[in-house]
Coordinates of C-alpha atoms in Angstrom, one line a residue:
M1 CA -9.4 -17.9 -0.1
N2 CA -6.4 -18.2 -2.3
S3 CA -4.0 -21.1 -1.6
N4 CA -0.5 -20.0 -0.3
A5 CA -1.8 -16.6 0.8
A6 CA -0.1 -14.7 3.6
L7 CA -1.4 -11.7 5.5
V8 CA 1.1 -9.1 6.9
I9 CA 0.5 -6.5 9.6
T10 CA 2.9 -4.3 11.7
T11 CA 1.9 -3.1 15.1
I12 CA 3.2 -1.5 18.3
N13 CA -0.1 -2.4 20.1
S14 CA -1.1 -5.4 22.3
P15 CA -3.6 -7.7 20.6
N16 CA -6.8 -5.7 20.0
A17 CA -10.2 -6.3 18.4
A18 CA -8.9 -5.8 14.9
L19 CA -5.9 -8.1 15.3
L20 CA -7.9 -10.8 16.9
Q21 CA -10.6 -10.7 14.3
V22 CA -8.1 -10.8 11.5
A23 CA -6.3 -13.7 13.2
E24 CA -9.5 -15.7 13.6
G25 CA -10.3 -15.1 9.9
C26 CA -6.8 -16.2 8.9
H27 CA -7.2 -19.4 11.0
Q28 CA -10.6 -20.2 9.5
H29 CA -9.3 -19.7 5.9
K30 CA -5.9 -21.3 6.4
I31 CA -3.9 -18.0 5.7
R32 CA -0.5 -17.5 7.2
M33 CA -0.5 -14.4 9.4
I34 CA 2.7 -12.5 10.1
V35 CA 2.9 -9.6 12.6
I36 CA 5.9 -7.4 12.6
G37 CA 6.8 -5.6 15.9
D38 CA 8.9 -2.6 16.6
S39 CA 10.7 -1.0 19.6
K40 CA 7.4 0.1 21.2
S41 CA 5.7 -3.3 20.7
P42 CA 4.9 -5.3 23.9
S43 CA 7.6 -7.9 24.7
N44 CA 4.9 -10.6 25.4
F45 CA 2.9 -10.1 22.2
H46 CA 1.0 -13.4 21.4
I47 CA -2.0 -14.5 19.4
P48 CA -2.4 -18.2 18.9
G49 CA -1.5 -19.3 15.4
V50 CA 0.1 -16.0 14.5
E51 CA 3.8 -15.6 13.6
Y52 CA 5.1 -12.6 15.6
Y53 CA 8.5 -11.2 14.9
G54 CA 10.0 -8.8 17.4
L55 CA 13.2 -6.9 16.7
K56 CA 15.5 -9.7 17.6
A57 CA 13.7 -12.2 15.5
Q58 CA 13.7 -9.8 12.6
R59 CA 17.5 -9.3 12.8
D60 CA 18.0 -13.0 13.2
S61 CA 16.0 -13.7 10.0
G62 CA 19.0 -13.7 7.7
L63 CA 17.5 -11.0 5.6
A64 CA 19.9 -8.3 4.4
Y65 CA 17.2 -5.7 4.6
A66 CA 16.4 -6.5 8.3
K67 CA 20.0 -5.6 9.2
L68 CA 19.6 -2.0 7.9
C69 CA 15.9 -1.1 8.4
P70 CA 15.6 1.7 11.0
E71 CA 13.5 1.2 14.1
R72 CA 10.3 3.0 14.9
H73 CA 9.1 3.2 11.4
Y74 CA 6.1 1.7 9.6
A75 CA 8.4 0.5 6.8
R76 CA 9.6 -2.4 9.0
K77 CA 6.5 -4.0 7.4
N78 CA 8.8 -4.8 4.5
I79 CA 10.4 -7.5 6.7
G80 CA 7.0 -9.2 6.9
Y81 CA 6.6 -9.1 3.1
L82 CA 10.0 -10.7 2.7
L83 CA 9.2 -13.4 5.3
A84 CA 5.9 -14.1 3.5
C85 CA 7.7 -14.4 0.2
R86 CA 10.3 -16.7 1.7
G87 CA 7.5 -18.9 3.0
G88 CA 6.2 -19.5 -0.5
A89 CA 3.3 -17.0 -0.6
E90 CA 1.7 -16.5 -4.0
V91 CA -0.5 -13.7 -2.7
I92 CA 0.3 -11.2 0.0
I93 CA -2.6 -9.4 1.7
E94 CA -1.8 -6.4 3.9
T95 CA -3.9 -4.5 6.4
D96 CA -3.4 -2.5 9.6
D97 CA -4.1 -3.1 13.2
D98 CA -7.2 -0.8 13.2
N99 CA -9.0 -2.3 10.2
L100 CA -11.7 -4.8 10.8
P101 CA -12.6 -7.2 7.9
T102 CA -16.1 -7.6 6.5
P103 CA -17.1 -11.1 5.3
D104 CA -16.1 -10.1 1.7
F105 CA -12.5 -9.6 2.8
W106 CA -12.1 -13.4 2.9
Q107 CA -13.3 -14.1 -0.6
T108 CA -10.8 -15.5 -3.1
R109 CA -8.8 -12.8 -4.9
Q110 CA -8.7 -13.0 -8.7
R111 CA -5.7 -11.5 -10.5
Y112 CA -7.4 -11.3 -13.9
Q113 CA -10.7 -9.5 -13.9
E114 CA -13.3 -8.3 -16.4
V115 CA -13.5 -4.7 -15.3
E116 CA -14.2 -1.2 -16.6
A117 CA -11.1 0.9 -16.8
I118 CA -9.6 4.4 -17.2
E119 CA -6.6 5.1 -19.4
E120 CA -4.2 8.0 -20.0
S121 CA -6.2 10.5 -17.9
G122 CA -3.4 11.9 -15.7
W123 CA -4.3 12.5 -12.0
L124 CA -7.6 10.8 -10.9
N125 CA -9.7 11.0 -7.8
V126 CA -10.8 7.4 -7.8
Y127 CA -13.2 7.9 -4.8
R128 CA -15.5 9.9 -7.1
Y129 CA -16.4 6.7 -8.9
F130 CA -17.5 5.0 -5.6
T131 CA -19.6 7.9 -4.2
D132 CA -21.2 11.2 -5.2
D133 CA -20.0 12.9 -2.1
L134 CA -16.9 15.1 -1.7
I135 CA -14.0 12.9 -0.7
W136 CA -10.5 12.2 -2.0
P137 CA -7.7 9.7 -1.2
R138 CA -4.7 10.6 1.0
G139 CA -1.9 11.6 -1.3
L140 CA -4.0 13.1 -4.2
P141 CA -2.6 16.5 -5.2
L142 CA -4.9 19.1 -3.7
S143 CA -5.2 20.8 -7.1
K144 CA -6.8 17.6 -8.5
I145 CA -9.6 17.1 -5.9
Q146 CA -12.3 18.9 -8.0
R147 CA -11.2 17.6 -11.4
S148 CA -13.9 16.2 -13.6
K149 CA -14.3 12.5 -13.9
S150 CA -12.7 10.8 -16.8
P151 CA -14.6 8.5 -19.2
V152 CA -14.7 4.8 -18.4
T153 CA -14.1 2.1 -21.0
S154 CA -16.3 -0.9 -21.4
A155 CA -15.4 -3.9 -19.4
S156 CA -12.6 -6.1 -20.6
V157 CA -10.2 -8.6 -19.0
R158 CA -7.3 -6.9 -17.2
D159 CA -4.2 -8.2 -15.5
C160 CA -4.4 -6.6 -12.0
P161 CA -1.7 -8.0 -9.7
I162 CA -2.1 -5.0 -7.3
Q163 CA -5.6 -4.5 -5.8
Q164 CA -6.7 -1.8 -3.4
G165 CA -9.8 -2.2 -1.4
L166 CA -11.7 0.7 0.2
A167 CA -12.6 1.2 3.8
N168 CA -15.7 2.5 5.5
E169 CA -16.2 4.6 8.7
N170 CA -12.7 6.1 8.5
P171 CA -11.6 5.8 4.9
D172 CA -8.1 6.7 3.9
V173 CA -8.2 10.5 3.6
D174 CA -5.7 13.2 4.4
A175 CA -5.5 15.5 7.5
I176 CA -7.1 18.4 5.6
F177 CA -10.2 16.3 5.0
R178 CA -10.3 15.1 8.7
L179 CA -9.9 18.7 10.0
T180 CA -12.6 20.2 7.8
L181 CA -15.2 17.6 6.7
P182 CA -17.4 15.1 8.6
L183 CA -16.6 11.5 9.4
P184 CA -17.6 8.7 9.6
F185 CA -18.1 8.1 5.8
N186 CA -19.3 5.1 3.9
F187 CA -19.0 4.3 0.2
S188 CA -22.0 3.0 -1.7
K189 CA -21.4 2.9 -5.5
R190 CA -19.6 0.6 -7.9
T191 CA -17.7 -2.6 -7.3
T192 CA -14.5 -2.4 -9.3
L193 CA -12.5 0.0 -11.5
A194 CA -9.1 -0.5 -13.1
L195 CA -6.6 2.2 -13.7
G196 CA -4.3 1.7 -16.7
R197 CA -1.3 3.4 -18.2
G198 CA -1.1 7.1 -17.8
V199 CA -3.3 7.3 -14.7
W200 CA -2.1 8.5 -11.3
C201 CA -4.0 7.9 -8.1
P202 CA -2.5 7.2 -4.7
F203 CA -3.3 3.9 -3.0
N204 CA -2.4 2.8 0.5
S205 CA -1.2 -0.2 2.6
Q206 CA -4.3 -0.6 4.6
N207 CA -6.3 -3.1 2.5
T208 CA -4.2 -4.2 -0.4
T209 CA -3.6 -7.4 -2.2
W210 CA -0.4 -8.2 -4.2
F211 CA 0.2 -11.2 -6.5
R212 CA 3.6 -12.7 -6.6
D213 CA 4.9 -11.0 -9.8
S214 CA 4.3 -7.7 -8.1
F215 CA 6.1 -8.5 -4.8
P216 CA 9.2 -6.3 -5.7
L217 CA 6.9 -3.3 -5.7
L218 CA 5.8 -3.8 -2.1
Y219 CA 8.8 -1.9 -0.9
L220 CA 8.0 0.9 1.6
P221 CA 10.6 3.7 1.9
S222 CA 11.9 4.4 5.3
Y223 CA 13.7 7.8 5.0
C224 CA 10.6 9.8 4.4
S225 CA 7.5 10.9 6.3
F226 CA 5.3 8.2 7.9
R227 CA 2.3 9.6 6.2
M228 CA 4.0 9.4 2.8
T229 CA 5.7 6.0 2.8
D230 CA 2.9 4.0 1.3
I231 CA 1.8 6.9 -0.9
W232 CA 5.2 7.3 -2.5
R233 CA 5.4 3.5 -2.8
S234 CA 2.1 3.6 -4.7
F235 CA 3.5 6.1 -7.3
V236 CA 6.5 4.0 -7.9
A237 CA 4.4 0.8 -8.2
Q238 CA 2.0 2.5 -10.7
R239 CA 4.9 3.8 -12.8
L240 CA 6.5 0.4 -13.0
S241 CA 3.2 -1.3 -13.6
W242 CA 2.9 0.6 -16.9
E243 CA 6.0 -1.1 -18.1
M244 CA 4.4 -4.5 -17.3
D245 CA 1.0 -3.8 -18.9
W246 CA -0.6 -4.2 -15.5
A247 CA -3.7 -2.3 -14.3
L248 CA -4.3 -1.2 -10.8
L249 CA -7.6 -2.4 -9.4
F250 CA -9.7 -0.5 -6.9
H251 CA -12.6 -2.5 -5.4
S252 CA -15.4 -1.9 -3.0
V253 CA -15.2 -1.9 0.8
T254 CA -13.9 -5.0 2.5
V255 CA -12.8 -3.5 5.8
W256 CA -14.0 -0.8 8.2
Q257 CA -11.6 1.3 10.2
D258 CA -11.8 1.9 13.9
R259 CA -9.0 4.4 13.7
N260 CA -6.1 4.5 16.2
D261 CA -5.6 7.8 18.0
H262 CA -3.9 10.4 15.8
D263 CA -2.7 13.9 16.3
L264 CA -4.3 15.5 13.2
M265 CA -2.0 18.5 13.2
R266 CA 1.0 16.1 13.4
D267 CA -0.5 14.2 10.5
F268 CA -0.9 17.4 8.6
S269 CA 2.7 18.3 9.2
E270 CA 3.9 14.9 8.0
E271 CA 1.7 15.2 4.9
I272 CA 3.2 18.6 3.8
P273 CA 5.9 16.9 1.7
G274 CA 3.1 15.2 -0.2
Y275 CA 1.0 18.3 -0.6
L276 CA 4.1 20.1 -2.0
N277 CA 5.6 17.3 -4.1
N278 CA 3.2 14.6 -5.1
E279 CA 2.3 16.1 -8.5
A280 CA 6.0 16.7 -9.3
I281 CA 6.8 13.1 -8.3
G282 CA 4.3 11.9 -11.0
E283 CA 5.8 14.2 -13.6
E284 CA 9.4 13.1 -12.9
L285 CA 8.6 9.4 -12.7
E286 CA 6.7 9.7 -16.0
K287 CA 9.8 11.1 -17.7
L288 CA 12.0 8.2 -16.7
T289 CA 13.0 5.8 -19.4
L290 CA 12.5 2.4 -17.9
K291 CA 13.0 -1.2 -19.2
K292 CA 10.1 -3.4 -20.1
G293 CA 9.5 -6.9 -18.7
G294 CA 9.6 -8.7 -15.4
S295 CA 13.4 -9.2 -15.5
A296 CA 13.9 -5.4 -15.2
I297 CA 11.5 -4.8 -12.4
N298 CA 14.2 -4.5 -9.7
D299 CA 16.4 -2.2 -11.8
N300 CA 13.4 0.0 -12.5
L301 CA 12.6 0.1 -8.8
R302 CA 16.0 1.4 -8.0
S303 CA 15.8 4.0 -10.9
C304 CA 12.6 5.4 -9.3
Y305 CA 14.2 5.8 -5.9
V306 CA 17.3 7.3 -7.4
K307 CA 15.0 9.9 -8.9
L308 CA 13.3 10.5 -5.6
N309 CA 16.7 11.0 -4.0
Q310 CA 17.7 13.5 -6.7
M311 CA 14.5 15.4 -6.0
G312 CA 15.6 15.6 -2.3
L313 CA 12.6 13.5 -1.1
V314 CA 14.5 10.4 0.2
S315 CA 18.1 10.3 1.5
K316 CA 21.1 8.3 0.2
E317 CA 20.4 5.9 3.1
E318 CA 17.2 4.9 1.3
L319 CA 19.2 3.7 -1.7
A320 CA 21.2 1.3 0.5
L321 CA 17.8 -0.1 1.8
V322 CA 16.5 -0.5 -1.7
D323 CA 19.7 -2.4 -2.6
A324 CA 19.2 -4.7 0.4
W325 CA 15.6 -5.2 -0.5
V326 CA 16.5 -6.1 -4.1
E327 CA 19.1 -8.5 -2.8
D328 CA 16.5 -10.3 -0.7
I329 CA 13.6 -10.2 -3.1
S330 CA 15.7 -11.4 -6.0
V331 CA 16.7 -14.5 -4.0
L332 CA 13.3 -15.2 -2.5
S333 CA 11.4 -14.8 -5.7
H334 CA 13.2 -17.8 -7.2
M335 CA 12.8 -20.1 -4.2

């Protein structure tokens, strides 16, 4: 495993099989594991060797963001990212408390990869490249599910500081899929695929690797639906990646999900803002004139959230959180 790697999870559960397996793997591979709690988390949460931060510890962290982040929201995971960055992490791995790692999960991550890619294709159902069956990622506009596959370039070396791994059993699909099509589901084809400039495909926060240059793009919005926070983050991250000449890497399964209980109709309700707006988000972000280069990444991040606010998708309170995040990440990135 990569040196100076940290793994971040947020949970409201007591230590379960997934958390314990991840903790054991982190111990074996010398990875720092950070768990972020919330108001519903057990007060006595403890796993040996794991750094657990309850609400008080988060507020006492000295982070500007931690003072503003609302309770009872998945986006408190942002505090874990900042703590990992402050601890010197060069790689942040994130997963969830219902994802169990396969042996491949613990392999060393490589930022630069010789990989086939897709460029300038617009919206893409990346799952179609990993299976012949009907399936699509949560957050893909419904009008794009049946779109034909785009041509793939020959393999070349790509800079991929954001890498999304797939999940078996309960892959990341939307409530419409879960209400109408059978699960469990397992992927079987292809090992990697890179998405370059002009390609839109949602990715999640369930099995994702981030290299240090991309840490500012980890930001999860709080003032939006729980089911959209990581999806809308992924659109912002993709748009900003184009200005950095980065590719987004998708790779084969390295976790399987034993999914926590969900009310599927509640999930459907919380996904409606995405069904109605995700395609428009891509169109509006693509129109933005952004600055190139790493020094502009925080300014570009804020520009994207200003646009989401103008679209009525996040509130003005979100912009205050973005400012606090930028304040923290700007300092921590130079430590």
